[in-house]
Coordinates of C-alpha atoms in Angstrom, one line a residue:
M1 CA -57.4 49.5 -17.1
A2 CA -56.5 45.9 -17.6
R3 CA -56.9 43.7 -14.5
Y4 CA -55.4 40.2 -14.3
I5 CA -58.0 37.7 -12.8
K6 CA -55.4 35.0 -13.4
S7 CA -51.7 35.4 -14.2
A8 CA -49.1 33.1 -15.5
T9 CA -46.5 31.9 -13.1
M10 CA -43.9 31.0 -15.8
E11 CA -42.2 33.0 -18.5
R12 CA -43.1 32.2 -22.1
G13 CA -40.8 29.9 -24.0
H14 CA -38.1 27.5 -22.9
D15 CA -34.9 27.7 -20.9
L16 CA -32.6 27.7 -23.8
E17 CA -29.4 27.7 -21.7
A18 CA -30.3 24.2 -20.5
I19 CA -30.8 23.0 -24.1
R20 CA -28.2 24.9 -26.2
A21 CA -25.1 22.9 -25.2
T22 CA -26.8 19.5 -26.0
V23 CA -28.0 20.7 -29.4
T24 CA -24.6 22.1 -30.3
E25 CA -22.9 18.8 -29.4
I26 CA -25.3 16.8 -31.6
I27 CA -25.1 19.1 -34.5
E28 CA -21.3 19.2 -34.5
D29 CA -21.2 15.4 -34.1
V30 CA -23.4 14.9 -37.2
R31 CA -21.5 17.5 -39.2
T32 CA -18.2 15.7 -38.6
R33 CA -19.2 12.0 -38.4
G34 CA -22.2 11.9 -40.6
E35 CA -24.5 8.9 -40.6
D36 CA -22.5 7.2 -37.8
A37 CA -23.4 10.1 -35.5
V38 CA -27.0 10.1 -36.6
R39 CA -27.2 6.4 -35.8
D40 CA -25.6 6.8 -32.4
H41 CA -27.9 9.6 -31.3
S42 CA -31.0 7.8 -32.8
R43 CA -30.1 4.7 -30.8
R44 CA -29.4 6.6 -27.6
L45 CA -32.4 9.0 -27.7
D46 CA -35.1 7.0 -29.6
A47 CA -33.9 3.4 -29.2
W48 CA -34.0 3.3 -33.0
N49 CA -31.3 1.6 -35.1
P50 CA -32.7 0.3 -38.3
G51 CA -30.7 -1.2 -41.2
S52 CA -31.7 1.9 -43.2
F53 CA -33.4 5.1 -42.0
R54 CA -35.2 5.5 -45.3
V55 CA -38.9 4.6 -45.5
D56 CA -39.0 2.5 -48.7
E57 CA -41.8 2.0 -51.1
A58 CA -42.9 -1.2 -49.4
A59 CA -43.3 0.6 -46.1
R60 CA -45.3 3.3 -47.8
R61 CA -47.6 0.7 -49.4
K62 CA -48.0 -1.1 -46.1
A63 CA -49.0 2.1 -44.3
E64 CA -51.6 2.9 -47.0
R65 CA -52.9 -0.7 -46.9
E66 CA -53.4 -0.9 -43.2
L67 CA -55.0 2.6 -42.5
P68 CA -58.7 2.8 -42.2
E69 CA -60.3 4.2 -45.4
T70 CA -62.0 7.0 -43.4
L71 CA -58.7 8.3 -42.1
K72 CA -57.1 8.1 -45.5
E73 CA -60.1 10.1 -46.9
D74 CA -59.6 12.7 -44.2
I75 CA -55.9 13.0 -44.8
R76 CA -56.6 13.4 -48.6
F77 CA -59.3 16.0 -47.8
A78 CA -56.9 18.0 -45.6
A79 CA -54.1 17.8 -48.1
A80 CA -56.5 19.1 -50.8
Q81 CA -57.5 22.1 -48.7
V82 CA -53.8 23.0 -47.9
R83 CA -52.9 22.6 -51.6
N84 CA -55.8 24.7 -52.8
F85 CA -55.1 27.7 -50.5
A86 CA -51.4 27.5 -51.3
R87 CA -52.2 27.6 -55.0
I88 CA -54.4 30.7 -54.5
Q89 CA -51.7 32.4 -52.6
L90 CA -49.1 31.6 -55.3
E91 CA -51.4 33.1 -58.0
N92 CA -51.2 36.3 -56.1
V93 CA -47.4 36.4 -56.0
K94 CA -46.6 38.4 -59.1
D95 CA -43.4 39.0 -61.1
L96 CA -43.1 42.6 -62.3
E97 CA -41.0 44.9 -64.4
V98 CA -41.4 48.7 -64.3
E99 CA -39.7 51.6 -66.0
T100 CA -38.8 53.9 -63.1
L101 CA -36.9 56.5 -65.3
P102 CA -36.6 56.7 -69.1
G103 CA -34.5 53.7 -70.1
V104 CA -34.3 52.2 -66.6
L105 CA -36.2 49.0 -66.3
L106 CA -36.3 47.4 -62.8
G107 CA -37.9 44.0 -62.2
Q108 CA -38.5 41.2 -59.7
R109 CA -38.8 37.5 -60.2
T110 CA -39.9 34.8 -57.7
I111 CA -37.8 31.6 -57.8
P112 CA -38.5 28.5 -55.7
V113 CA -35.9 27.2 -53.3
A114 CA -34.4 24.1 -54.8
S115 CA -34.7 21.7 -51.9
V116 CA -36.5 21.6 -48.6
G117 CA -36.3 19.4 -45.5
S118 CA -39.7 18.9 -43.8
Y119 CA -39.7 17.8 -40.1
T120 CA -42.9 16.4 -38.6
P121 CA -43.0 16.0 -34.8
G122 CA -43.8 12.6 -33.3
G123 CA -43.0 12.8 -29.6
R124 CA -45.9 13.5 -27.3
Y125 CA -48.3 13.5 -30.3
P126 CA -47.6 12.3 -33.9
L127 CA -48.7 15.5 -35.7
I128 CA -49.6 14.0 -39.1
A129 CA -51.3 17.3 -40.2
S130 CA -47.9 18.9 -39.9
A131 CA -46.6 16.7 -42.7
L132 CA -49.2 18.2 -45.0
M133 CA -48.4 21.8 -44.0
T134 CA -44.6 21.4 -44.6
V135 CA -44.7 19.2 -47.7
V136 CA -47.7 20.3 -49.7
T137 CA -46.9 24.0 -49.4
P138 CA -43.3 23.8 -50.8
R139 CA -44.5 21.4 -53.5
V140 CA -47.1 24.0 -54.7
A141 CA -44.4 26.7 -54.6
G142 CA -42.4 24.7 -57.1
V143 CA -39.6 23.2 -54.9
E144 CA -38.0 20.4 -56.8
R145 CA -36.8 18.1 -54.0
I146 CA -38.6 17.6 -50.6
V147 CA -37.2 15.3 -47.9
A148 CA -39.5 14.4 -45.1
M149 CA -38.5 13.1 -41.6
S150 CA -40.2 12.1 -38.4
P151 CA -39.2 10.1 -35.4
P152 CA -40.1 6.5 -34.7
R153 CA -43.3 5.8 -32.7
S154 CA -42.8 2.1 -32.1
E155 CA -40.4 -0.8 -32.9
E156 CA -41.7 -0.8 -36.4
G157 CA -40.8 2.9 -37.0
M158 CA -42.7 5.9 -38.0
H159 CA -46.4 6.4 -37.3
P160 CA -48.2 4.9 -40.3
P161 CA -50.6 7.8 -40.8
T162 CA -47.6 10.1 -40.9
I163 CA -46.0 8.0 -43.7
Y164 CA -49.3 8.1 -45.6
A165 CA -49.6 11.9 -45.1
M166 CA -46.1 12.5 -46.4
T167 CA -46.8 10.3 -49.4
V168 CA -50.1 12.0 -50.2
A169 CA -48.4 15.4 -49.7
G170 CA -45.7 14.5 -52.3
A171 CA -42.5 14.0 -50.4
D172 CA -39.7 12.7 -52.7
S173 CA -38.0 10.7 -49.9
I174 CA -39.0 9.9 -46.3
Y175 CA -36.7 9.0 -43.4
C176 CA -37.5 7.8 -40.0
V177 CA -35.2 10.0 -37.9
G178 CA -36.2 12.2 -35.0
G179 CA -35.1 15.4 -33.2
V180 CA -31.8 17.3 -33.6
Q181 CA -30.1 14.5 -35.4
A182 CA -32.8 14.6 -38.1
L183 CA -32.5 18.3 -38.7
A184 CA -28.7 18.1 -38.8
A185 CA -28.8 15.1 -41.2
M186 CA -30.9 17.2 -43.6
A187 CA -28.7 20.2 -43.3
F188 CA -25.5 18.3 -43.9
G189 CA -26.7 15.4 -46.1
A190 CA -25.5 13.0 -43.4
L191 CA -27.4 9.9 -44.5
E192 CA -26.6 7.6 -47.4
G193 CA -28.3 8.8 -50.6
L194 CA -29.3 12.1 -49.0
D195 CA -27.9 15.4 -50.4
P196 CA -28.1 18.5 -48.1
V197 CA -31.2 20.6 -48.4
D198 CA -31.4 24.4 -48.7
M199 CA -34.1 25.0 -46.2
I200 CA -35.6 23.2 -43.1
V201 CA -39.2 23.7 -42.0
G202 CA -41.5 22.3 -39.4
A203 CA -42.6 22.4 -35.8
G204 CA -41.0 20.5 -32.9
N205 CA -40.0 20.6 -29.3
A206 CA -37.5 23.0 -27.7
F207 CA -34.5 21.0 -28.9
V208 CA -35.8 21.1 -32.5
A209 CA -36.4 24.8 -32.3
E210 CA -32.8 25.4 -30.9
A211 CA -31.4 23.1 -33.7
K212 CA -33.1 25.3 -36.3
R213 CA -31.7 28.4 -34.7
Q214 CA -28.1 27.0 -34.7
L215 CA -28.4 25.6 -38.3
F216 CA -29.7 28.9 -39.7
G217 CA -27.1 30.1 -42.1
T218 CA -26.1 26.6 -43.1
V219 CA -29.7 26.3 -44.3
G220 CA -32.7 28.6 -44.3
I221 CA -35.5 28.0 -41.9
D222 CA -39.2 28.9 -41.7
L223 CA -39.3 30.5 -38.3
L224 CA -38.4 29.8 -34.6
A225 CA -41.3 28.7 -32.5
G226 CA -41.9 28.0 -28.9
P227 CA -44.8 26.1 -27.2
T228 CA -48.1 26.5 -28.9
E229 CA -50.2 29.6 -27.8
I230 CA -53.8 30.7 -27.8
L231 CA -55.4 34.0 -26.9
I232 CA -59.2 34.5 -27.0
I233 CA -60.9 37.9 -27.0
A234 CA -64.5 37.5 -25.9
D235 CA -67.3 39.7 -24.7
D236 CA -70.6 38.9 -22.8
S237 CA -72.1 37.3 -25.9
A238 CA -69.5 34.5 -25.9
D239 CA -70.4 30.9 -24.7
A240 CA -68.2 30.3 -21.7
E241 CA -68.0 26.6 -22.2
V242 CA -66.8 27.0 -25.8
V243 CA -64.2 29.5 -24.6
A244 CA -63.0 27.2 -21.9
A245 CA -62.8 24.2 -24.2
D246 CA -60.9 26.2 -26.8
L247 CA -58.4 27.3 -24.2
L248 CA -57.8 23.7 -23.0
G249 CA -57.8 22.4 -26.6
Q250 CA -54.5 24.3 -27.2
A251 CA -53.1 23.9 -23.7
E252 CA -52.9 20.1 -24.3
H253 CA -49.9 20.7 -26.7
D254 CA -47.4 21.3 -24.0
P255 CA -47.2 22.0 -20.2
R256 CA -45.6 25.3 -21.1
S257 CA -48.3 26.3 -23.7
P258 CA -49.8 29.8 -22.8
A259 CA -53.6 30.0 -22.9
A260 CA -55.1 33.5 -22.4
L261 CA -58.6 35.0 -22.2
V262 CA -59.0 38.8 -22.7
T263 CA -62.6 39.9 -21.9
T264 CA -64.7 42.9 -21.3
S265 CA -67.1 40.8 -19.2
E266 CA -66.3 40.1 -15.5
D267 CA -69.1 37.5 -15.5
L268 CA -67.6 35.6 -18.4
A269 CA -64.1 35.7 -16.8
S270 CA -65.5 34.1 -13.7
R271 CA -67.5 31.5 -15.6
V272 CA -64.5 30.5 -17.8
A273 CA -62.2 30.1 -14.8
E274 CA -64.8 27.8 -13.1
L275 CA -65.5 25.8 -16.3
V276 CA -61.8 25.2 -17.1
E277 CA -61.3 23.6 -13.7
K278 CA -64.5 21.6 -14.2
L279 CA -63.5 20.4 -17.7
L280 CA -60.1 19.4 -16.4
E281 CA -61.7 16.8 -14.2
T282 CA -62.5 14.7 -17.3
W283 CA -60.3 16.3 -19.9
P284 CA -58.7 13.5 -21.9
T285 CA -55.2 15.1 -21.9
A286 CA -55.5 16.8 -18.5
E287 CA -52.0 15.5 -17.6
V288 CA -50.6 18.1 -20.0
A289 CA -53.4 20.7 -20.3
G290 CA -53.8 20.9 -16.5
P291 CA -50.2 22.1 -15.8
A292 CA -50.3 24.3 -18.8
W293 CA -53.3 26.1 -17.5
R294 CA -52.1 26.2 -13.9
D295 CA -48.7 27.7 -14.9
N296 CA -49.4 29.6 -18.1
G297 CA -53.1 30.3 -18.1
V298 CA -54.1 34.0 -18.1
I299 CA -57.4 35.8 -17.7
V300 CA -57.4 39.6 -18.3
L301 CA -60.4 41.8 -17.6
V302 CA -60.4 45.0 -19.8
D303 CA -62.6 48.1 -19.8
S304 CA -63.1 48.3 -23.6
D305 CA -62.7 46.7 -27.0
E306 CA -59.8 49.1 -27.7
E307 CA -58.0 47.9 -24.6
A308 CA -58.6 44.3 -25.6
V309 CA -56.8 45.1 -28.9
E310 CA -54.0 46.7 -27.0
V311 CA -53.5 43.7 -24.7
S312 CA -53.7 41.2 -27.5
D313 CA -51.3 43.1 -29.8
D314 CA -48.8 43.3 -26.9
F315 CA -49.1 39.5 -26.3
G316 CA -48.8 38.8 -30.1
P317 CA -50.4 35.3 -29.9
E318 CA -49.8 32.4 -32.3
H319 CA -53.5 31.7 -32.5
L320 CA -56.1 34.5 -31.8
E321 CA -59.8 33.7 -31.5
V322 CA -62.4 36.5 -31.5
Q323 CA -65.7 35.5 -30.0
T324 CA -67.6 38.8 -29.8
R325 CA -70.7 40.4 -31.3
D326 CA -68.7 42.1 -34.0
P327 CA -65.6 40.1 -34.9
D328 CA -65.0 42.2 -38.0
W329 CA -64.4 45.3 -35.8
Y330 CA -61.4 43.4 -34.5
L331 CA -60.3 42.2 -37.9
E332 CA -59.8 45.8 -38.9
R333 CA -57.8 46.8 -35.8
L334 CA -55.7 43.8 -34.7
H335 CA -52.1 43.7 -35.9
N336 CA -50.0 41.1 -34.1
Y337 CA -51.0 37.4 -34.4
G338 CA -50.1 34.3 -36.3
S339 CA -53.6 33.3 -37.5
L340 CA -56.9 34.9 -36.6
F341 CA -60.2 33.0 -36.0
L342 CA -63.3 35.1 -36.3
G343 CA -66.5 34.1 -34.5
E344 CA -67.5 31.1 -32.4
E345 CA -67.8 29.0 -35.6
S346 CA -64.1 29.3 -36.2
T347 CA -61.7 27.4 -34.0
V348 CA -57.9 26.7 -33.9
V349 CA -58.4 23.0 -34.5
Y350 CA -59.7 23.6 -38.0
S351 CA -56.6 25.4 -39.0
D352 CA -54.4 23.0 -37.2
K353 CA -55.7 20.0 -39.1
A354 CA -57.9 20.5 -42.2
I355 CA -59.1 24.0 -43.3
G356 CA -56.2 24.9 -45.6
T357 CA -54.4 27.7 -43.8
N358 CA -50.9 26.7 -42.5
H359 CA -50.5 25.9 -38.9
I360 CA -46.7 26.6 -38.7
L361 CA -47.0 30.0 -37.0
P362 CA -44.9 32.5 -34.9
T363 CA -44.9 32.3 -31.1
M364 CA -43.3 34.2 -28.3
R365 CA -44.3 37.6 -29.7
A366 CA -42.6 36.9 -33.1
A367 CA -46.0 37.9 -34.7
R368 CA -44.8 41.5 -34.2
Y369 CA -42.5 41.0 -37.2
T370 CA -43.5 37.9 -39.1
G371 CA -46.4 35.8 -40.3
G372 CA -46.5 32.0 -40.5
L373 CA -45.5 29.5 -43.1
W374 CA -47.0 30.1 -46.5
V375 CA -46.1 29.4 -50.1
G376 CA -44.1 32.6 -50.3
K377 CA -41.6 31.3 -47.7
F378 CA -40.3 28.9 -50.3
L379 CA -39.9 31.6 -53.0
K380 CA -36.9 33.8 -53.3
T381 CA -37.8 37.3 -54.5
V382 CA -34.9 38.4 -56.7
T383 CA -34.4 41.7 -58.6
Y384 CA -32.9 42.6 -61.9
Q385 CA -32.0 45.8 -63.8
R386 CA -31.9 46.6 -67.5
L387 CA -30.7 50.1 -68.7
S388 CA -30.4 51.9 -72.0
R389 CA -27.0 53.6 -72.7
S390 CA -28.4 57.0 -72.0
A391 CA -30.0 55.9 -68.8
S392 CA -26.7 54.3 -67.7
V393 CA -24.9 57.6 -68.2
E394 CA -27.6 59.4 -66.1
I395 CA -27.3 57.0 -63.2
A396 CA -23.5 56.9 -63.4
G397 CA -23.1 60.4 -62.1
P398 CA -25.0 60.1 -58.8
A399 CA -23.7 56.5 -58.3
G400 CA -20.1 57.5 -58.9
R401 CA -20.2 60.6 -56.7
I402 CA -21.8 58.7 -53.8
S403 CA -19.1 56.0 -54.2
A404 CA -16.3 58.6 -54.0
A405 CA -17.9 60.2 -50.9
E406 CA -17.7 56.7 -49.4
L407 CA -14.0 56.4 -50.4
M408 CA -15.0 53.5 -52.6
F409 CA -13.0 54.7 -55.7
G410 CA -13.2 51.4 -57.5
H411 CA -17.0 51.7 -57.5
E412 CA -16.6 55.2 -58.8
L413 CA -14.4 54.0 -61.7
T414 CA -17.0 51.4 -62.8
A415 CA -19.5 54.2 -63.1
Q416 CA -17.0 56.5 -64.8
I417 CA -16.1 54.0 -67.5
R418 CA -19.7 53.9 -68.6
I419 CA -19.8 57.7 -69.0
E420 CA -16.6 57.5 -71.1
R421 CA -17.9 54.6 -73.2
Y422 CA -21.5 55.9 -73.8
G423 CA -20.7 59.6 -74.0
R424 CA -21.5 62.4 -71.5
K425 CA -25.1 63.4 -71.4
K426 CA -25.6 66.9 -72.8

C-alpha cells in the first residue's frame, strides 16, 4: 500500500478565481480598442512602449550578429532535431480512402491550419527553446503564416537569443509583446499589419494559460497547462543524487511546480529526501526550487512495480522519468504522461531543450486524455464521401427512416428525393 514519506501542502495548479477577472478585462479591452489597449497594458505591465512592437529585419540581424557563435550553433542544432522529428511524425500521418460498402467511398484528408500565433515566455526565464517547439513544428506541418511573440527582457526589447531562435525556426513575423495582451493581439489582429491567427500555441504563466482558456473558440489552442511537473519512478538501482537533481531541475520552473518520487526502495526515499535538502544549499535557483519542493514535493513509497504504475497513472505527470532495472517493463504498462524518459541516461532537460520531442505538454492530470504538442496538432483531419447511385439508394433508406424517427422530416426528404431520382433498389 502506498505510503507518503513526504506530501504536498498545496493543490496542483493555480487559483484561477484570482486571475480570471484580470484576464477577462484585458482581453475585452484589446478586442474593443485594439492596438491602443495592447500599448496601454504593455506600458503598465512590462514598462514597454516602443514605436512599433514589430521586431524588424535590422533587429533580427543585430541579434544574430551579437550572439556567441556557440549559442547560435546550439540553437540551430536544437531546431534541426525538432524539425527532423516533426517531419518523421508528419510522414506517418496518412490520408486514406476506403470502400466500406459497394459504391460507398469514405476518405480522410489532413489539411494544415492556415495561421498560427506562437507565444514564447520571457518572464522568470526567457525560454528560447519554446520558440523552436512552437514555430518549427507548425512550419513542418505546412502552416502558411506563423506569428511569434515574446515579452521584453530589457529596455532594448526581446531577449536576443529568442529573436534568433524565432528567426531560425521560420517565423514570418515577430512582435515584442508579452502576456495576455500578446495572446489577445494575435487572436483579434490588434496590431498594425497583423491579421488574426487561427490558432495560438505556447507555454506561459497562469495568466497566459487563463487567456488561452478564454480565447478558445475565437481561436484554437494547443492545450491548457499549469506549472511544470515531474514524477520519477525509481527502484534501489537508481542513483539517489541523479534522482534528487532531476527533481530540483524541474522544480526551478515555478514555486508551484510539483516534483514527485515514487519508489519501491525505502532507503532510496530517505537518501533522496536528504540529498534534495543538501543540494538546495548551493542550488543556483534555490529561491524558486526550494519553495516548490517544500510546498509541492512528494515522496511515495510503494510495495511493487504494479503499485508504482497505479500511483503514476493517477498523478498523470507532464514529465515522467523511469530509473529502474527494467524501464521497458514500465513502457509497456504506463498510460498517463506527457512525455516519458526511460533510464538514467534520459532526462527532462534533453526534451526541454534539444532532443527533438516537443516540450509543450499536458499538466494537472490532463495526460489522462491528451498528449502534448506535435505536428498533428496543426493538422485538421477532415472527411469526405463519394457514392455511386446504387449505393446512394441503399443508404437513403436507413438514413431517411432514422431521420423520420427523430422527427427531422426535411432530412428524410433529402434522402427520399435520391431514391426517386435514382430508382428504387430491387
